[in-house]
Amino acid sequence: MKKIALIGSTGSIGTQTLDVIRQLPDHFSLISLAAGRNVDLVVEQVLEFQPRIVAIERKEDAEKIKQQVGENVKVFYGKEGLIEAAVVQEADFLMNALVGSLGLEPTMQAIEAGLDIGIANKETLVTAGHLVTEKAKTYNVNLLPVDSEHSAIFQSLEGNRLEEVEKLIVTASGGSFRDRTREQLKGVSVEDALNHPNWDMGAKITIDSATMMNKGFELIEAHWLFNIPYDDIEVLLHKESIIHSLVEYRDKSVLAQLGTPDMRVPIQYAMSYPERLELRDTNRLNLWKIGKLHFDKPDFDRYRCLSYAYEAGRKGGTLPTVLNAANEEAVKHFLDGKITFLAIEKHIEEALERHQVINSPALDTILEVDKETRAYVSSRIG
Ligand SMILES: NC(=O)c1ccc[n+]([C@@H]2O[C@H](COP(=O)([O-])OP(=O)(O)OC[C@H]3O[C@@H](n4cnc5c(N)ncnc54)[C@H](OP(=O)(O)O)[C@@H]3O)[C@@H](O)[C@H]2O)c1
């Protein structure tokens, strides 16, 4: 029985993690959960899964939850509450399903407590990949990928030697606007951008998929998780999201992992690793029914965020922190209807250009640069 701590329980990854726990009660139990503002869903989750610890963003919501869940559940709030829910001594595994660099500090502390981490929250690796991977090594903790692409790479690397890898090929569906020209992106609405063709995900990652910043983040995530140089990580457009990513070896053999798009597959594998458990109500891959798979090269002018991510990753230091913070701030304003879709790129580019890179930044520096970048982008937007 693995004891799971879950932060971000009310989101897309969080609810699917709970679905895995629900289906495999002999394998997993929930020790703690944390969420932002969805109080009703938190109460429902607590009543169903009976965790011992709950954390919510705001104090007033913690009071509301306390009144509905009984005295056996400890309810915390704020940043400290999030840490309480992430770092539980009796837990074996933390699923980090938060969105944004908010996930960095709980991850660092959970590693120090010796918990294996299911890392859905890619922004944590983008903003401070060097610190997270170094700490995981020091504390002998596994960072298990949850992103379907990284899970595919992880699975394609199993039983092979990292030094025999020639390159990683990360597949990309192309997001909501994959069939539009740059010209056609000018007047797109928030609603259009939120309409992803293959995956039903949280709002921020759906916008990141449409700008391809999500794929850019995944390059950086892959670099840190698998210790592969950026020059050896490629992006391949593959609109069906059936091949979740590939690894090419030095003998030109290419290994891949395939499956119908269902995030519970990589979520469950991260939780059950190294075992594979049955996943009952997911669709079998039926290649003869699909018939054709399509592949294309990404156009770096059409998808500028991909170039920014390669540049930020290669230069390193605090530049990926700026990339992430500027993106989080710009996407928030796009979702609020304050800037256009193409302005997201513009604000990221401006933030990257003005930044003086600090090499090998410590956690305090990262947190400072993150804060300063958000304030800058926000002031530019007005
Ligand atoms: N969704 C996918 O299929 C998918 C696939 C691959 C990778 N990922 C990655 O997984 C992460 C989560 O994505 P998602 O799509 O699941 O996002 P999401 O649906 O927006 O969920 C985000 C979660 O974070 C919680 N949260 C936000 N602010 C918080 C705060 N201040 N304190 C505590 N909790 C807070 C939210 O709580 P409330 O809703 O209660 O406010 C929610 O539970 C992202 O890094 C994303 O890139 C997602």
XYZ file of C-alpha atoms in Angstrom, residues 130-256:
127
model
C 19.154 22.382 -11.435
C 18.116 22.735 -7.771
C 15.354 20.136 -7.878
C 17.396 17.455 -9.649
C 20.470 18.099 -7.491
C 18.413 17.810 -4.302
C 16.707 14.645 -5.542
C 20.140 13.115 -6.136
C 21.391 14.165 -2.697
C 18.354 12.674 -0.926
C 18.183 9.624 -3.198
C 14.626 10.431 -4.213
C 12.964 9.418 -7.500
C 11.469 12.151 -9.704
C 8.836 10.259 -11.675
C 7.526 11.995 -14.791
C 3.772 12.436 -15.178
C 3.706 14.429 -18.399
C 2.772 11.863 -21.064
C 5.817 12.789 -23.189
C 8.287 12.371 -20.342
C 6.634 9.203 -19.146
C 7.050 7.879 -22.712
C 10.744 8.825 -22.734
C 11.218 7.346 -19.247
C 9.638 4.077 -20.423
C 11.657 4.060 -23.666
C 14.858 4.486 -21.655
C 14.166 1.602 -19.285
C 16.695 -1.201 -19.639
C 18.954 0.951 -21.825
C 22.027 3.084 -21.197
C 21.739 6.858 -21.163
C 25.183 7.221 -22.774
C 23.894 5.286 -25.816
C 21.097 7.791 -26.466
C 21.516 9.906 -29.592
C 18.447 12.089 -29.162
C 15.053 12.501 -27.544
C 12.089 13.253 -29.798
C 9.262 14.985 -27.950
C 5.939 14.833 -29.788
C 3.513 17.761 -29.881
C -0.153 17.827 -30.846
C 0.164 21.492 -31.873
C -2.609 22.736 -29.560
C -5.879 24.489 -30.364
C -4.531 26.562 -33.260
C -2.323 24.023 -34.991
C -4.045 24.475 -38.364
C -3.957 28.296 -38.336
C -1.361 30.594 -39.871
C 0.274 33.307 -37.796
C -1.976 35.845 -39.508
C -5.046 33.893 -38.384
C -3.915 34.023 -34.752
C -4.502 37.763 -34.512
C -8.108 37.886 -33.377
C -8.470 34.540 -31.572
C -10.604 34.460 -28.415
C -9.919 32.896 -25.015
C -12.721 30.426 -25.699
C -11.102 29.294 -28.991
C -7.721 28.926 -27.288
C -9.236 26.771 -24.527
C -10.589 24.280 -27.036
C -7.806 21.663 -27.231
C -8.383 18.972 -29.879
C -6.963 15.946 -27.958
C -6.701 16.625 -24.227
C -9.040 18.014 -21.568
C -6.660 19.916 -19.269
C -6.485 22.915 -16.945
C -6.809 26.398 -18.486
C -3.165 27.447 -18.174
C -1.641 24.365 -19.824
C -4.271 24.525 -22.586
C -3.156 28.076 -23.440
C 0.495 26.993 -23.142
C -0.280 24.236 -25.667
C -1.788 26.743 -28.081
C 1.296 29.005 -27.901
C 3.569 25.895 -27.838
C 5.173 27.230 -24.675
C 4.048 23.955 -23.149
C 6.327 22.110 -25.576
C 9.094 24.604 -24.830
C 8.703 23.847 -21.131
C 8.799 20.149 -21.916
C 12.195 20.546 -23.610
C 13.549 22.076 -20.427
C 11.810 19.427 -18.325
C 13.317 16.663 -20.486
C 16.774 18.213 -20.215
C 16.619 18.106 -16.413
C 14.863 14.776 -15.976
C 17.083 12.822 -18.375
C 20.285 14.906 -18.376
C 20.332 15.285 -22.166
C 21.759 18.425 -23.871
C 19.288 20.727 -25.669
C 20.963 20.047 -29.023
C 19.858 16.413 -28.676
C 16.196 17.122 -27.921
C 13.860 17.594 -30.890
C 10.190 18.448 -31.229
C 8.019 16.533 -33.691
C 4.481 17.615 -34.568
C 2.153 14.627 -34.315
C -1.460 15.676 -34.227
C -3.064 12.412 -33.076
C -1.159 12.245 -29.726
C -0.792 8.467 -30.063
C 3.023 8.254 -30.007
C 3.768 10.031 -26.745
C 7.507 10.518 -27.470
C 10.540 8.638 -28.774
C 14.183 7.912 -27.996
C 16.756 7.364 -30.730
C 19.847 5.340 -29.817
C 23.303 5.442 -31.376
C 22.557 2.348 -33.523
C 19.593 4.361 -34.980
C 17.035 2.159 -33.248
C 14.094 4.265 -32.138
C 11.989 3.234 -29.131
C 8.650 4.835 -28.384
